[in-house]
Amino acid sequence: MIEIELDGKKVEVQEGSMVMHAAEKSGTYIPHFCYHKKLSIAASCRMCLVEVEKAPKPLPACATPVTQGMVVHTHSAKAVQAQQSVMEFLLINHPLDCPICDQGGECQLQDLAVGYGAGASRYQEEKRAVRHKDVGPLISMEEMSRCIHCTRCVRFGQEVAGVMELGMINRGEFSEITTVKGNTVDSELSGNMIDICPVGALTSKPFRYNARTWELSRRKSVAPHDSSGANLVVQVKNHRVMRVLPLENEAVNECWIADRDRFSYEALNGSERLSAPMIKQGGQWLEVGWQQALEYIAQGLGCIRDQHGAQSIGALVSPHSTLEEMLLIKQLMNGLGSDNIDHRLRHAEFSKAPGVRWLGTSIASLSTLEQAVVIGSNLRKEHPLFAARVRHATRAGAQVYAFAEHAYDWAMPVAYAWKVPAAQWLPALAGLAAAVAAEKGISSPFGTGMPVSDADRAAAQQWLAGSGVKAILLGNAVAHHEQAEALLAVAQWLGAQIGASVGYLTEAANTVGAQWVGVQPQANGLNAAQMLAGGLKAAFLLNVEPQWDSAAGANAVESLKRSDMVVTLSPFKTNLECSDVLLPVSPFTETSGTFVNAEGRVQSFHAVVKPLDETRPAWKVLRVLGNLMGLPDFDYDETPQILARFWGGQRPEFVPLELLNNTAARQEVQVCAASASPTVAAMYQLDGIVRRAPALQATRDARLGERAGWALEDVASSELTMKTMMPEVSA
């Protein structure tokens, strides 16, 4: 540790730290633009000039290493004069359009100009103007004359997103940030560039000119899409969601969010929202009151149960639903005498393994991995925030291995990529197990005589040589595979041999929570595939659109048409072909609830706006329906009561460790090929909200996903695009 004196206070920091780091530790603010704690140091804005004793001139705090005994003054006359001079230069060409600027009120330049800018400018010449750029439907670059060339957006693309989509060309007053070739900005994390831009050069195209920052109320929430559980700040005006920003949480999402978390809010205000209960009569949809709709459902369920038995009734639940909604619909099914309930809509194999499948490690640990083996996942598109952490690890030297059906560009160096058809995954993984067994001088439990390639041997040697943190991460395609349990068994054996954790990246916001509360058959109930194949007379669809959310696809709709009653609980007008009743239930912004992310972290949130028109929270709808059916224990007044009954005490921060279990239900593996590829949703088709967000659906990723039938994009066709880091192994 090195001790310096900062504004008269002693501060200890690690060797190699900069003066800016010492100031952050001591709570001293130094004005800056280009510096960002998550990005490399550029020292381009010079706003952080400070006085260092014995130095001939002011030095940039962000790029000046600390030395033992250094004495720094951040607010001396010399430092302040230097900072004021820099501010004068920054404002020379700035358009000074604060009254109409869409960044007004949350602009760093505006804030610092108050403290360090002069009342009038000495610059009388003509200001420069920079042409705007069209970089896609998410980011607006209409006002690039405001840019101060801090290069935060450029460095973010290189270092966090992994794709240098923006760069600075020319020199002097002709410098400008651009895509050079006129391309669009297509990174799945691109919206974070808006947040880190210290002026109004990069702004949100969907939000642009919709509201002023001081008009917005700010409320905390949790992302409802993938399993990262990113923390959000939802900004609201007149009970309408206007913008979504990240809430910093180092353990979960750091200070970033994915674009689908940021821009999907558009669907919440869209024309497809369902605003009142509807019943189909004579093939026509009629709006009715809540009492009439629920009594119609209760009466219909009673008749069906009497005629066909309770096992003819079932529920399909989206893993994006809250814990409270899941608990109550399970309680409703059990109260009716049915065990037909499932959240595994895209699965092809339905094991009854005990425990909860999860990430197998903490989210934060992904940033410190030495080796990662990712099986059956397009990591960058399925889990953008997890990919950002793994990408950070590769910058420190981590080795990443990809095993998938397609070759994907993950925007990070990949040590080796196996491109294997999904039907051959099990034999190929067994070959990797044989290679590891041969290197250790033991026998593989998955058969002798398995073919072992040079690539397999090289990878086995690398895995066994590494001594740092290792992880085997199973993607959505593994979870949905018809040989999912066998693949897990091989992965578990590999993890035990090389000293790696084994876990699932998990698909949805509450996949882990759904397992925890048992939203799947517990005895002899029907699983999702059986229910969608026509096994029900009455079906509940909670936030489910079978055509898009299930492995059965369009066949599921045809099967449900043959049911006597199908009840859809959704925020949107959907399932019109197969439903008999539509109940408008609240999306995550209009209800309180709880999600459990991939690492088992329990995160609760509150509603941020009032429910739209006649929309009601799903847990309230299920509570009233339970009461109408005469079922016991449906006397809940708020969501914490539902959870308290489930876990019977204080709310846990994580799923209990004893319940987390990634062990395969059966260890005996018959190595053979599968018959079909798994069903995996594309990035912007994951759930009903992102499917209805106009800006997201206008992106390049959405267009590619549609052309591929919502399958994952093979960006390289037949050739690998990743850099091979093992020279002795060719792709």
JSON list of C-alpha atoms in Angstrom, two decimals, residues 341-463:
[
{"chain": "A", "resi": 341, "resn": "ILE", "atom": "CA", "xyz": [-48.58, -27.76, -13.85]},
{"chain": "A", "resi": 342, "resn": "ASP", "atom": "CA", "xyz": [-45.30, -26.98, -15.58]},
{"chain": "A", "resi": 343, "resn": "HIS", "atom": "CA", "xyz": [-42.98, -24.12, -16.52]},
{"chain": "A", "resi": 344, "resn": "ARG", "atom": "CA", "xyz": [-40.62, -26.19, -18.76]},
{"chain": "A", "resi": 345, "resn": "LEU", "atom": "CA", "xyz": [-42.34, -25.16, -21.97]},
{"chain": "A", "resi": 346, "resn": "ARG", "atom": "CA", "xyz": [-39.41, -25.59, -24.34]},
{"chain": "A", "resi": 347, "resn": "HIS", "atom": "CA", "xyz": [-38.04, -28.80, -22.79]},
{"chain": "A", "resi": 348, "resn": "ALA", "atom": "CA", "xyz": [-37.91, -32.12, -24.62]},
{"chain": "A", "resi": 349, "resn": "GLU", "atom": "CA", "xyz": [-36.92, -34.23, -21.59]},
{"chain": "A", "resi": 350, "resn": "PHE", "atom": "CA", "xyz": [-38.67, -33.98, -18.22]},
{"chain": "A", "resi": 351, "resn": "SER", "atom": "CA", "xyz": [-36.65, -35.50, -15.40]},
{"chain": "A", "resi": 352, "resn": "LYS", "atom": "CA", "xyz": [-37.77, -35.65, -11.79]},
{"chain": "A", "resi": 353, "resn": "ALA", "atom": "CA", "xyz": [-34.36, -34.88, -10.34]},
{"chain": "A", "resi": 354, "resn": "PRO", "atom": "CA", "xyz": [-34.54, -33.43, -6.82]},
{"chain": "A", "resi": 355, "resn": "GLY", "atom": "CA", "xyz": [-33.23, -29.96, -6.14]},
{"chain": "A", "resi": 356, "resn": "VAL", "atom": "CA", "xyz": [-32.96, -26.73, -8.08]},
{"chain": "A", "resi": 357, "resn": "ARG", "atom": "CA", "xyz": [-30.80, -26.37, -11.20]},
{"chain": "A", "resi": 358, "resn": "TRP", "atom": "CA", "xyz": [-28.79, -23.14, -11.07]},
{"chain": "A", "resi": 359, "resn": "LEU", "atom": "CA", "xyz": [-25.64, -21.36, -12.24]},
{"chain": "A", "resi": 360, "resn": "GLY", "atom": "CA", "xyz": [-23.39, -23.44, -10.00]},
{"chain": "A", "resi": 361, "resn": "THR", "atom": "CA", "xyz": [-21.37, -20.37, -8.95]},
{"chain": "A", "resi": 362, "resn": "SER", "atom": "CA", "xyz": [-21.92, -16.69, -8.27]},
{"chain": "A", "resi": 363, "resn": "ILE", "atom": "CA", "xyz": [-22.48, -14.22, -11.08]},
{"chain": "A", "resi": 364, "resn": "ALA", "atom": "CA", "xyz": [-19.58, -12.08, -9.84]},
{"chain": "A", "resi": 365, "resn": "SER", "atom": "CA", "xyz": [-17.21, -15.05, -10.11]},
{"chain": "A", "resi": 366, "resn": "LEU", "atom": "CA", "xyz": [-17.70, -15.12, -13.89]},
{"chain": "A", "resi": 367, "resn": "SER", "atom": "CA", "xyz": [-15.44, -12.06, -14.05]},
{"chain": "A", "resi": 368, "resn": "THR", "atom": "CA", "xyz": [-12.58, -13.96, -12.37]},
{"chain": "A", "resi": 369, "resn": "LEU", "atom": "CA", "xyz": [-12.69, -17.24, -14.28]},
{"chain": "A", "resi": 370, "resn": "GLU", "atom": "CA", "xyz": [-9.48, -18.75, -15.57]},
{"chain": "A", "resi": 371, "resn": "GLN", "atom": "CA", "xyz": [-11.27, -21.27, -17.78]},
{"chain": "A", "resi": 372, "resn": "ALA", "atom": "CA", "xyz": [-14.87, -21.47, -18.97]},
{"chain": "A", "resi": 373, "resn": "VAL", "atom": "CA", "xyz": [-16.47, -24.21, -21.05]},
{"chain": "A", "resi": 374, "resn": "VAL", "atom": "CA", "xyz": [-19.80, -23.05, -22.50]},
{"chain": "A", "resi": 375, "resn": "ILE", "atom": "CA", "xyz": [-21.96, -25.86, -23.86]},
{"chain": "A", "resi": 376, "resn": "GLY", "atom": "CA", "xyz": [-25.05, -25.30, -25.99]},
{"chain": "A", "resi": 377, "resn": "SER", "atom": "CA", "xyz": [-25.35, -21.54, -25.71]},
{"chain": "A", "resi": 378, "resn": "ASN", "atom": "CA", "xyz": [-24.92, -18.43, -27.82]},
{"chain": "A", "resi": 379, "resn": "LEU", "atom": "CA", "xyz": [-23.67, -16.75, -24.68]},
{"chain": "A", "resi": 380, "resn": "ARG", "atom": "CA", "xyz": [-23.45, -13.24, -26.07]},
{"chain": "A", "resi": 381, "resn": "LYS", "atom": "CA", "xyz": [-27.05, -13.11, -27.29]},
{"chain": "A", "resi": 382, "resn": "GLU", "atom": "CA", "xyz": [-28.79, -15.29, -24.71]},
{"chain": "A", "resi": 383, "resn": "HIS", "atom": "CA", "xyz": [-27.06, -13.80, -21.66]},
{"chain": "A", "resi": 384, "resn": "PRO", "atom": "CA", "xyz": [-25.45, -10.45, -22.57]},
{"chain": "A", "resi": 385, "resn": "LEU", "atom": "CA", "xyz": [-24.48, -9.49, -19.01]},
{"chain": "A", "resi": 386, "resn": "PHE", "atom": "CA", "xyz": [-22.94, -12.89, -18.28]},
{"chain": "A", "resi": 387, "resn": "ALA", "atom": "CA", "xyz": [-21.03, -12.61, -21.54]},
{"chain": "A", "resi": 388, "resn": "ALA", "atom": "CA", "xyz": [-19.72, -9.19, -20.49]},
{"chain": "A", "resi": 389, "resn": "ARG", "atom": "CA", "xyz": [-18.30, -10.70, -17.29]},
{"chain": "A", "resi": 390, "resn": "VAL", "atom": "CA", "xyz": [-16.70, -13.61, -19.14]},
{"chain": "A", "resi": 391, "resn": "ARG", "atom": "CA", "xyz": [-15.31, -11.12, -21.67]},
{"chain": "A", "resi": 392, "resn": "HIS", "atom": "CA", "xyz": [-13.78, -9.20, -18.77]},
{"chain": "A", "resi": 393, "resn": "ALA", "atom": "CA", "xyz": [-12.14, -12.42, -17.60]},
{"chain": "A", "resi": 394, "resn": "THR", "atom": "CA", "xyz": [-10.63, -13.01, -21.05]},
{"chain": "A", "resi": 395, "resn": "ARG", "atom": "CA", "xyz": [-9.00, -9.58, -20.89]},
{"chain": "A", "resi": 396, "resn": "ALA", "atom": "CA", "xyz": [-7.14, -10.90, -17.85]},
{"chain": "A", "resi": 397, "resn": "GLY", "atom": "CA", "xyz": [-6.09, -14.05, -19.72]},
{"chain": "A", "resi": 398, "resn": "ALA", "atom": "CA", "xyz": [-9.00, -16.45, -19.20]},
{"chain": "A", "resi": 399, "resn": "GLN", "atom": "CA", "xyz": [-9.50, -19.24, -21.72]},
{"chain": "A", "resi": 400, "resn": "VAL", "atom": "CA", "xyz": [-13.02, -19.77, -23.07]},
{"chain": "A", "resi": 401, "resn": "TYR", "atom": "CA", "xyz": [-14.16, -22.89, -24.92]},
{"chain": "A", "resi": 402, "resn": "ALA", "atom": "CA", "xyz": [-17.37, -23.08, -26.95]},
{"chain": "A", "resi": 403, "resn": "PHE", "atom": "CA", "xyz": [-19.30, -26.25, -27.70]},
{"chain": "A", "resi": 404, "resn": "ALA", "atom": "CA", "xyz": [-22.42, -25.63, -29.77]},
{"chain": "A", "resi": 405, "resn": "GLU", "atom": "CA", "xyz": [-24.36, -26.40, -32.91]},
{"chain": "A", "resi": 406, "resn": "HIS", "atom": "CA", "xyz": [-23.27, -23.20, -34.64]},
{"chain": "A", "resi": 407, "resn": "ALA", "atom": "CA", "xyz": [-20.18, -21.01, -34.69]},
{"chain": "A", "resi": 408, "resn": "TYR", "atom": "CA", "xyz": [-21.00, -17.76, -32.93]},
{"chain": "A", "resi": 409, "resn": "ASP", "atom": "CA", "xyz": [-19.13, -14.48, -32.72]},
{"chain": "A", "resi": 410, "resn": "TRP", "atom": "CA", "xyz": [-18.98, -13.85, -28.97]},
{"chain": "A", "resi": 411, "resn": "ALA", "atom": "CA", "xyz": [-16.83, -10.70, -29.35]},
{"chain": "A", "resi": 412, "resn": "MET", "atom": "CA", "xyz": [-14.12, -12.24, -27.20]},
{"chain": "A", "resi": 413, "resn": "PRO", "atom": "CA", "xyz": [-11.16, -14.55, -27.85]},
{"chain": "A", "resi": 414, "resn": "VAL", "atom": "CA", "xyz": [-12.18, -18.20, -27.81]},
{"chain": "A", "resi": 415, "resn": "ALA", "atom": "CA", "xyz": [-9.50, -20.80, -27.19]},
{"chain": "A", "resi": 416, "resn": "TYR", "atom": "CA", "xyz": [-11.31, -23.42, -29.22]},
{"chain": "A", "resi": 417, "resn": "ALA", "atom": "CA", "xyz": [-14.83, -23.95, -30.57]},
{"chain": "A", "resi": 418, "resn": "TRP", "atom": "CA", "xyz": [-16.42, -27.30, -31.35]},
{"chain": "A", "resi": 419, "resn": "LYS", "atom": "CA", "xyz": [-19.15, -26.96, -33.97]},
{"chain": "A", "resi": 420, "resn": "VAL", "atom": "CA", "xyz": [-21.24, -30.10, -33.51]},
{"chain": "A", "resi": 421, "resn": "PRO", "atom": "CA", "xyz": [-24.82, -30.83, -34.65]},
{"chain": "A", "resi": 422, "resn": "ALA", "atom": "CA", "xyz": [-27.12, -30.96, -31.62]},
{"chain": "A", "resi": 423, "resn": "ALA", "atom": "CA", "xyz": [-28.00, -34.58, -32.35]},
{"chain": "A", "resi": 424, "resn": "GLN", "atom": "CA", "xyz": [-24.31, -35.51, -31.88]},
{"chain": "A", "resi": 425, "resn": "TRP", "atom": "CA", "xyz": [-23.65, -33.57, -28.70]},
{"chain": "A", "resi": 426, "resn": "LEU", "atom": "CA", "xyz": [-23.70, -36.59, -26.41]},
{"chain": "A", "resi": 427, "resn": "PRO", "atom": "CA", "xyz": [-21.17, -38.67, -28.42]},
{"chain": "A", "resi": 428, "resn": "ALA", "atom": "CA", "xyz": [-18.97, -35.58, -28.87]},
{"chain": "A", "resi": 429, "resn": "LEU", "atom": "CA", "xyz": [-18.99, -34.79, -25.13]},
{"chain": "A", "resi": 430, "resn": "ALA", "atom": "CA", "xyz": [-18.29, -38.43, -24.38]},
{"chain": "A", "resi": 431, "resn": "GLY", "atom": "CA", "xyz": [-15.24, -38.08, -26.61]},
{"chain": "A", "resi": 432, "resn": "LEU", "atom": "CA", "xyz": [-14.09, -35.11, -24.54]},
{"chain": "A", "resi": 433, "resn": "ALA", "atom": "CA", "xyz": [-14.60, -37.18, -21.40]},
{"chain": "A", "resi": 434, "resn": "ALA", "atom": "CA", "xyz": [-12.49, -39.95, -22.94]},
{"chain": "A", "resi": 435, "resn": "ALA", "atom": "CA", "xyz": [-9.72, -37.44, -23.67]},
{"chain": "A", "resi": 436, "resn": "VAL", "atom": "CA", "xyz": [-9.71, -36.21, -20.07]},
{"chain": "A", "resi": 437, "resn": "ALA", "atom": "CA", "xyz": [-9.75, -39.80, -18.79]},
{"chain": "A", "resi": 438, "resn": "ALA", "atom": "CA", "xyz": [-6.78, -40.69, -21.02]},
{"chain": "A", "resi": 439, "resn": "GLU", "atom": "CA", "xyz": [-4.78, -37.70, -19.75]},
{"chain": "A", "resi": 440, "resn": "LYS", "atom": "CA", "xyz": [-5.47, -38.73, -16.14]},
{"chain": "A", "resi": 441, "resn": "GLY", "atom": "CA", "xyz": [-4.85, -42.41, -16.79]},
{"chain": "A", "resi": 442, "resn": "ILE", "atom": "CA", "xyz": [-8.33, -43.50, -15.73]},
{"chain": "A", "resi": 443, "resn": "SER", "atom": "CA", "xyz": [-11.26, -45.06, -17.54]},
{"chain": "A", "resi": 444, "resn": "SER", "atom": "CA", "xyz": [-14.21, -43.05, -18.80]},
{"chain": "A", "resi": 445, "resn": "PRO", "atom": "CA", "xyz": [-17.63, -44.12, -17.46]},
{"chain": "A", "resi": 446, "resn": "PHE", "atom": "CA", "xyz": [-19.21, -43.28, -20.81]},
{"chain": "A", "resi": 447, "resn": "GLY", "atom": "CA", "xyz": [-17.88, -46.18, -22.83]},
{"chain": "A", "resi": 448, "resn": "THR", "atom": "CA", "xyz": [-14.49, -47.27, -24.10]},
{"chain": "A", "resi": 449, "resn": "GLY", "atom": "CA", "xyz": [-13.24, -46.76, -27.60]},
{"chain": "A", "resi": 450, "resn": "MET", "atom": "CA", "xyz": [-14.81, -43.34, -28.01]},
{"chain": "A", "resi": 451, "resn": "PRO", "atom": "CA", "xyz": [-13.16, -41.37, -30.83]},
{"chain": "A", "resi": 452, "resn": "VAL", "atom": "CA", "xyz": [-10.80, -38.70, -29.48]},
{"chain": "A", "resi": 453, "resn": "SER", "atom": "CA", "xyz": [-9.59, -35.89, -31.74]},
{"chain": "A", "resi": 454, "resn": "ASP", "atom": "CA", "xyz": [-6.42, -33.83, -31.44]},
{"chain": "A", "resi": 455, "resn": "ALA", "atom": "CA", "xyz": [-8.58, -30.89, -30.40]},
{"chain": "A", "resi": 456, "resn": "ASP", "atom": "CA", "xyz": [-10.11, -32.97, -27.60]},
{"chain": "A", "resi": 457, "resn": "ARG", "atom": "CA", "xyz": [-6.66, -33.98, -26.31]},
{"chain": "A", "resi": 458, "resn": "ALA", "atom": "CA", "xyz": [-5.34, -30.41, -26.44]},
{"chain": "A", "resi": 459, "resn": "ALA", "atom": "CA", "xyz": [-8.38, -29.09, -24.58]},
{"chain": "A", "resi": 460, "resn": "ALA", "atom": "CA", "xyz": [-8.11, -31.84, -21.95]},
{"chain": "A", "resi": 461, "resn": "GLN", "atom": "CA", "xyz": [-4.46, -30.94, -21.35]},
{"chain": "A", "resi": 462, "resn": "GLN", "atom": "CA", "xyz": [-5.33, -27.25, -20.96]},
{"chain": "A", "resi": 463, "resn": "TRP", "atom": "CA", "xyz": [-8.21, -27.95, -18.58]}
]
